[in-house]
PDB file of C-alpha atoms in Angstrom:
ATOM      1  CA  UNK A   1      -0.405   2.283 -67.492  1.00  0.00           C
ATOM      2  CA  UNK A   2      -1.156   2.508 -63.760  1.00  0.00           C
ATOM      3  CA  UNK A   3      -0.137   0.426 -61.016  1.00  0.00           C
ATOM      4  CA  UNK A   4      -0.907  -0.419 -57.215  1.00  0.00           C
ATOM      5  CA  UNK A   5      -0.115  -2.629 -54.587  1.00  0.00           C
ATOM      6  CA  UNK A   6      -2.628  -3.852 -51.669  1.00  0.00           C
ATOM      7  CA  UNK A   7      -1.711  -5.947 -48.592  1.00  0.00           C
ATOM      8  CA  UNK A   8      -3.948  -7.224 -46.123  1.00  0.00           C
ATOM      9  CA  UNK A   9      -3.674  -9.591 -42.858  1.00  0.00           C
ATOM     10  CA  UNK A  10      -6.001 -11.692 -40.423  1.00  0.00           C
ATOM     11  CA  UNK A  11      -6.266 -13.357 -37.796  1.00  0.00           C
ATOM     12  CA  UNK A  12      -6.615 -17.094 -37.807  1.00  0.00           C
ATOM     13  CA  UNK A  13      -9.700 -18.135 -34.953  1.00  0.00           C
ATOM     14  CA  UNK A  14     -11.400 -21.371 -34.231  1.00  0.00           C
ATOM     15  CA  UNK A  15     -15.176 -21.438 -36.098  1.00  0.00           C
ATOM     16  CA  UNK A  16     -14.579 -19.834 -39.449  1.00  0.00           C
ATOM     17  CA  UNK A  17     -14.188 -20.995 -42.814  1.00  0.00           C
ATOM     18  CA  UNK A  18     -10.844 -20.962 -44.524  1.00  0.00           C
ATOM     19  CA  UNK A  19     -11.640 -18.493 -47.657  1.00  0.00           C
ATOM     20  CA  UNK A  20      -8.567 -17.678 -49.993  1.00  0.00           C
ATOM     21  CA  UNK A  21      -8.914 -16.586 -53.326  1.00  0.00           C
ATOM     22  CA  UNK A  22     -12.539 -17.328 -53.488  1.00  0.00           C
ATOM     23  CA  UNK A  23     -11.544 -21.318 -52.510  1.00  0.00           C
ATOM     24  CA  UNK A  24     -13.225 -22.648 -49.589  1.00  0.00           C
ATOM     25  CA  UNK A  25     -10.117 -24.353 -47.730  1.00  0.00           C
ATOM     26  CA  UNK A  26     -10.409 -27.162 -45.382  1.00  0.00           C
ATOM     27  CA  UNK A  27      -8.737 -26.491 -42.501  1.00  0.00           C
ATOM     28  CA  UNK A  28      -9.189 -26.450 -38.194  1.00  0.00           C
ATOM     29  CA  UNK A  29      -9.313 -22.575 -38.358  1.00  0.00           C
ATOM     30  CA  UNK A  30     -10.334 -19.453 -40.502  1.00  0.00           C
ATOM     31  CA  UNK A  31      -9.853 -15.850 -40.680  1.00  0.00           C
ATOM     32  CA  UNK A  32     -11.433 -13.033 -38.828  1.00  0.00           C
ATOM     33  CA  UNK A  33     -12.960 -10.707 -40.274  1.00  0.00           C
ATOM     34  CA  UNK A  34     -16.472  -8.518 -40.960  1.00  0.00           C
ATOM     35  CA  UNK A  35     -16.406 -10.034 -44.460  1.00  0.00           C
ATOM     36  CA  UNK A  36     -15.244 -13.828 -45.299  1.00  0.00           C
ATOM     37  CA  UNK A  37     -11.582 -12.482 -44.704  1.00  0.00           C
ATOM     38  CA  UNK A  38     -10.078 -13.684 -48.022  1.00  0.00           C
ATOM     39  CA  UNK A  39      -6.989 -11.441 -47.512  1.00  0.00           C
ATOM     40  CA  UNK A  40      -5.637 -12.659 -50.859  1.00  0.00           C
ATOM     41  CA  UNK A  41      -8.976 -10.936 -52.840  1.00  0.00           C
ATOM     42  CA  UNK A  42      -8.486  -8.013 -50.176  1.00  0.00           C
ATOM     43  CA  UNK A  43      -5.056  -7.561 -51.137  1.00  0.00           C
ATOM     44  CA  UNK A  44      -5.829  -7.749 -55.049  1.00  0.00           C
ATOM     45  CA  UNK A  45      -8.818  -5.267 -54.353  1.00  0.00           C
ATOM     46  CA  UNK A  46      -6.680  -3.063 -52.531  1.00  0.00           C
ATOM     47  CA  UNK A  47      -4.054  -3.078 -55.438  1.00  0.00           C
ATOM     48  CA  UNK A  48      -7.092  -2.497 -58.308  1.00  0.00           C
ATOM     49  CA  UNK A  49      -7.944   0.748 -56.158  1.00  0.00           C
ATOM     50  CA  UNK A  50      -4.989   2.058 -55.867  1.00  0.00           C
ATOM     51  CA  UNK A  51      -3.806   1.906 -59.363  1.00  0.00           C
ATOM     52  CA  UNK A  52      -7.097   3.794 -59.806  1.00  0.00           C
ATOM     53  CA  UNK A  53      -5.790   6.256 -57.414  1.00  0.00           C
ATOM     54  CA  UNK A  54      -9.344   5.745 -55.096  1.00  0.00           C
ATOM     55  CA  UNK A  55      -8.030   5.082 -51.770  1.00  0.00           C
ATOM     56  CA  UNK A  56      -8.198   1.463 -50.443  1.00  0.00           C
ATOM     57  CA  UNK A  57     -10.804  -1.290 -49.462  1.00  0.00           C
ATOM     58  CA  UNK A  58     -11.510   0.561 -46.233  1.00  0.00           C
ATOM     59  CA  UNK A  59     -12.754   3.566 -48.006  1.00  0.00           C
ATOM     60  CA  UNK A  60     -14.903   1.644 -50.169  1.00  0.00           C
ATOM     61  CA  UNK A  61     -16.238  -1.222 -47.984  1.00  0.00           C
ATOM     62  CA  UNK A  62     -15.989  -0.107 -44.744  1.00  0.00           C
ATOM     63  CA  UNK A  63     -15.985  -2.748 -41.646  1.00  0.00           C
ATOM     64  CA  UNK A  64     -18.510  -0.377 -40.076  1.00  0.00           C
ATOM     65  CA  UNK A  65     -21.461  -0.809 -43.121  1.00  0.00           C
ATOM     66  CA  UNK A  66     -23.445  -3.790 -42.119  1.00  0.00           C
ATOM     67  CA  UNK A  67     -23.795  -4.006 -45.634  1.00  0.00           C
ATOM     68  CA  UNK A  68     -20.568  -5.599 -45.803  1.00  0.00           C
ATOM     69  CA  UNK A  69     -20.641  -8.055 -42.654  1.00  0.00           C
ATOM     70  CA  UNK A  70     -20.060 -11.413 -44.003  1.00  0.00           C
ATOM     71  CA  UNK A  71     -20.094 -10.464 -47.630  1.00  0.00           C
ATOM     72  CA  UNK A  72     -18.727 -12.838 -50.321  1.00  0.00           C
ATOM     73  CA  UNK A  73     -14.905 -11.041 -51.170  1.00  0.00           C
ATOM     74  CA  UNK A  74     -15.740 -12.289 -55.023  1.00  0.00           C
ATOM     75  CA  UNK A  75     -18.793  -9.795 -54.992  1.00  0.00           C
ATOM     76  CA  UNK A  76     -16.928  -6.912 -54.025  1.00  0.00           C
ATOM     77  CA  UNK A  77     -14.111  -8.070 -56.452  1.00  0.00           C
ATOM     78  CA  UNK A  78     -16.656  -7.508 -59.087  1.00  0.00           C
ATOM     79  CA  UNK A  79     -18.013  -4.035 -57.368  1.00  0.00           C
ATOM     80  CA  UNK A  80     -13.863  -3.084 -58.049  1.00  0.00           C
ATOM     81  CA  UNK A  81     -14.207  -4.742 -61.408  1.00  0.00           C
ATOM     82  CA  UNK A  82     -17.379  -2.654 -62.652  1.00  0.00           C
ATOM     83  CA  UNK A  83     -15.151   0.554 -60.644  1.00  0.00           C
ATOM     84  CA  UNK A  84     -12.507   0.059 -63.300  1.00  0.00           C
ATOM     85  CA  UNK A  85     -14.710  -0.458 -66.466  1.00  0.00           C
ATOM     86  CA  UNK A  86     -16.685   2.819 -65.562  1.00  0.00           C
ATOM     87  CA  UNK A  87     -13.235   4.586 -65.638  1.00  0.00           C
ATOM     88  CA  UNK A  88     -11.893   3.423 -68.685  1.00  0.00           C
ATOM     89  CA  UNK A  89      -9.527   1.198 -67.666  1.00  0.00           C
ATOM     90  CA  UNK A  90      -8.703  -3.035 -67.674  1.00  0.00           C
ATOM     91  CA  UNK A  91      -6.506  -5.051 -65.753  1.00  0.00           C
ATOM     92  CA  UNK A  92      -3.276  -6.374 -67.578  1.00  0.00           C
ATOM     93  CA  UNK A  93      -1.569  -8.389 -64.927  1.00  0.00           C
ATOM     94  CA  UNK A  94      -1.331  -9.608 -61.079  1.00  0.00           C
ATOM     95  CA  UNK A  95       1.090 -10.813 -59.331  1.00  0.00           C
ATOM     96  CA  UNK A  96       0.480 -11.667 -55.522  1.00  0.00           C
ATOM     97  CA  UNK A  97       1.730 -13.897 -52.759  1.00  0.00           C
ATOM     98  CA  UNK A  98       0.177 -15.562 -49.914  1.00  0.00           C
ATOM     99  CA  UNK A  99       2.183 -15.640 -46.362  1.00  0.00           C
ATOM    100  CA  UNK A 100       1.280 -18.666 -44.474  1.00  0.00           C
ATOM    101  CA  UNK A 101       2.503 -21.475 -42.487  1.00  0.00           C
ATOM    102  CA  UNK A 102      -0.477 -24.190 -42.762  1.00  0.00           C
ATOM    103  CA  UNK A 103      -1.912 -24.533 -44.880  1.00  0.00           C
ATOM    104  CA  UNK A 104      -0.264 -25.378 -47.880  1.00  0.00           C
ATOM    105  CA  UNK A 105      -1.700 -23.545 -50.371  1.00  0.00           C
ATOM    106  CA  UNK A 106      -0.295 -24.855 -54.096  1.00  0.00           C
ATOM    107  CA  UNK A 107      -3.079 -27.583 -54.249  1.00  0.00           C
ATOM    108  CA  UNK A 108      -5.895 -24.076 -54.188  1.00  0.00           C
ATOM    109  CA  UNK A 109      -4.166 -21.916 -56.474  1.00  0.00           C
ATOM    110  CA  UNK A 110      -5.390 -22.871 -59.419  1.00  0.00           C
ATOM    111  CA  UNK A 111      -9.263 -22.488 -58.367  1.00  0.00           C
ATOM    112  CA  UNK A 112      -7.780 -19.425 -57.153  1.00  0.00           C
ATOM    113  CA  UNK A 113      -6.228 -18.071 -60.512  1.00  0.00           C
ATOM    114  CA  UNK A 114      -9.185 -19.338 -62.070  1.00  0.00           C
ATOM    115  CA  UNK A 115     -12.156 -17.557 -59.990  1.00  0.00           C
ATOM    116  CA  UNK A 116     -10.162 -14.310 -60.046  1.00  0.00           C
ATOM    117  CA  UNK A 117      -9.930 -14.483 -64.054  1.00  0.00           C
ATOM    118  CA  UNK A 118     -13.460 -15.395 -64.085  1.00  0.00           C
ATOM    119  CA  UNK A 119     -14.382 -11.958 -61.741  1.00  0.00           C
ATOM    120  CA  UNK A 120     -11.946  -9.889 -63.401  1.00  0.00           C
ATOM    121  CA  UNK A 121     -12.612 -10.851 -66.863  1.00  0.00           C
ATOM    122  CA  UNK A 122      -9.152 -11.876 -67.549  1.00  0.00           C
ATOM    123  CA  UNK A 123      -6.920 -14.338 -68.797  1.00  0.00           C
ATOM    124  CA  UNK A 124      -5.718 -16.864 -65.624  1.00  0.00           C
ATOM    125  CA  UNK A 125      -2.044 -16.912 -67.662  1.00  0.00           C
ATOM    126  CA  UNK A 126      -2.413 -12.757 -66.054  1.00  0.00           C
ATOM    127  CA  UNK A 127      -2.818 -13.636 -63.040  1.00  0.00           C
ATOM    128  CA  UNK A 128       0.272 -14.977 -61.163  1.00  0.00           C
ATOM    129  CA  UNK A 129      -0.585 -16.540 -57.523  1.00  0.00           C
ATOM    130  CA  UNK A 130       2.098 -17.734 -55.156  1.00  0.00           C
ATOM    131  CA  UNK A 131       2.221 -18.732 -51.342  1.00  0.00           C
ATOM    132  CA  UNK A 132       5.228 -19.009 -48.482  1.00  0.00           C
ATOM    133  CA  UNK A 133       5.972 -19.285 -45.613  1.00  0.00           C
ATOM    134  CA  UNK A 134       7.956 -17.380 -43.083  1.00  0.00           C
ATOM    135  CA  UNK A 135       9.505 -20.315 -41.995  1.00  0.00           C
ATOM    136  CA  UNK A 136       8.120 -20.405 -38.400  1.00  0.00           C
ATOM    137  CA  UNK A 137       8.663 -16.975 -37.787  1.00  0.00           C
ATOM    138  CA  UNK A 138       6.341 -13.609 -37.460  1.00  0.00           C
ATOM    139  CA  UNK A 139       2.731 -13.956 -36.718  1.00  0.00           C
ATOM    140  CA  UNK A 140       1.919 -15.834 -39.927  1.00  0.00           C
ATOM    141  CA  UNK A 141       4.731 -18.147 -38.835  1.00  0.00           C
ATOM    142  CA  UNK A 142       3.282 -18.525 -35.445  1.00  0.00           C
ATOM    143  CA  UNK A 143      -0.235 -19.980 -36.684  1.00  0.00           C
ATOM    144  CA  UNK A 144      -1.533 -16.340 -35.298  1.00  0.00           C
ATOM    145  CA  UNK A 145      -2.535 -14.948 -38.919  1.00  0.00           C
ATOM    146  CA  UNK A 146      -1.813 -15.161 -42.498  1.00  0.00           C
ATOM    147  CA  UNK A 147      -1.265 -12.362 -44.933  1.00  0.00           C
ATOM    148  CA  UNK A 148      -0.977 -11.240 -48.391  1.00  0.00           C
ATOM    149  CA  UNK A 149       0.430  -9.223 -50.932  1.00  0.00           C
ATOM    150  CA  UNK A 150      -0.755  -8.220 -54.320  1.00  0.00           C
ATOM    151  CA  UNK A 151       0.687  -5.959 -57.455  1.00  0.00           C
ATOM    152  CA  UNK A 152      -1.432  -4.969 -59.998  1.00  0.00           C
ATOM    153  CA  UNK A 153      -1.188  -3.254 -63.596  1.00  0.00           C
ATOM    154  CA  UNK A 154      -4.312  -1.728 -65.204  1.00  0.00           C
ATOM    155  CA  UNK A 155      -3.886   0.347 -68.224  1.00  0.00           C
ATOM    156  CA  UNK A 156      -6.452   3.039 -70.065  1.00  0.00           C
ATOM    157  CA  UNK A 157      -8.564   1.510 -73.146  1.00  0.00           C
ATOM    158  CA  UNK A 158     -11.274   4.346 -73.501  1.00  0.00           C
TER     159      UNK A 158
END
């Protein structure tokens, strides 16, 4: 058994889509980013690698590859998903949080849970997703940004 953590934070501008957890979000802003910004997948991704002991999502997708400008976080869930099949190993469980202020995010986490599974190949009752706030305080408490936080298990099967 193996396990890493990931975090990840952006900012929240006028004229992007809300992306979390592979759910499209209605809401008056979005995150920043050269991908979507889904810094709940970025955290989880961040998490996967590390339990591998590869570095982070930096090292692998880069904000400097043009490649990656824009890209779907789902599809490089799935690059980190085919990273840990080639090494021998599956994911048993992940447990994450989302910091935010607005919006709420219980009515999403299901789709999230679900499209995670789905990339991941794993059971959603693995997968644990929560969200808080930081009760008007901090960054994410200021509507500047919203972050998250993700643990992850992965243990050898070949």
């Amino acid at each position: 058994m193996r396990i890493g953590m990931g975090y990840d934070v952006h900012r929240l501008v006028e004229g992007r889509d809300l992306i979390i957890g592979g759910v499209r979000i209605p809401h008056e802003t979005g995150l920043l980013g050269h991908s979507d910004a889904d810094v709940l997948v970025h955290a989880i991704m961040d998490a996967l690698i590390g339990a591998l002991g590869k570095g982070d999502i930096g090292k692998h997708f880069p904000d400097t590859d043009e490649r990656f400008r824009g890209a779907d976080s789902m599809g490089l869930l799935a690059h980190v998903s085919e990273m840990l099949e080639a090494d021998g190993y599956r994911v048993t469980n992940i447990d994450c949080v989302i910091i935010a202020q607005k919006p709420k995010m219980a009515p999403f986490i299901p789709r999230m849970k679900a499209r995670v599974a789905e990339v991941l190949g794993m059971d959603e009752s693995d997968i644990n997703i929560k969200a808080t706030t930081e009760e008007g305080l901090g960054f994410t408490g200021a509507l500047l940004g919203i972050s998250s936080q993700a643990v992850a298990l992965i243990e050898k099967v070949r």
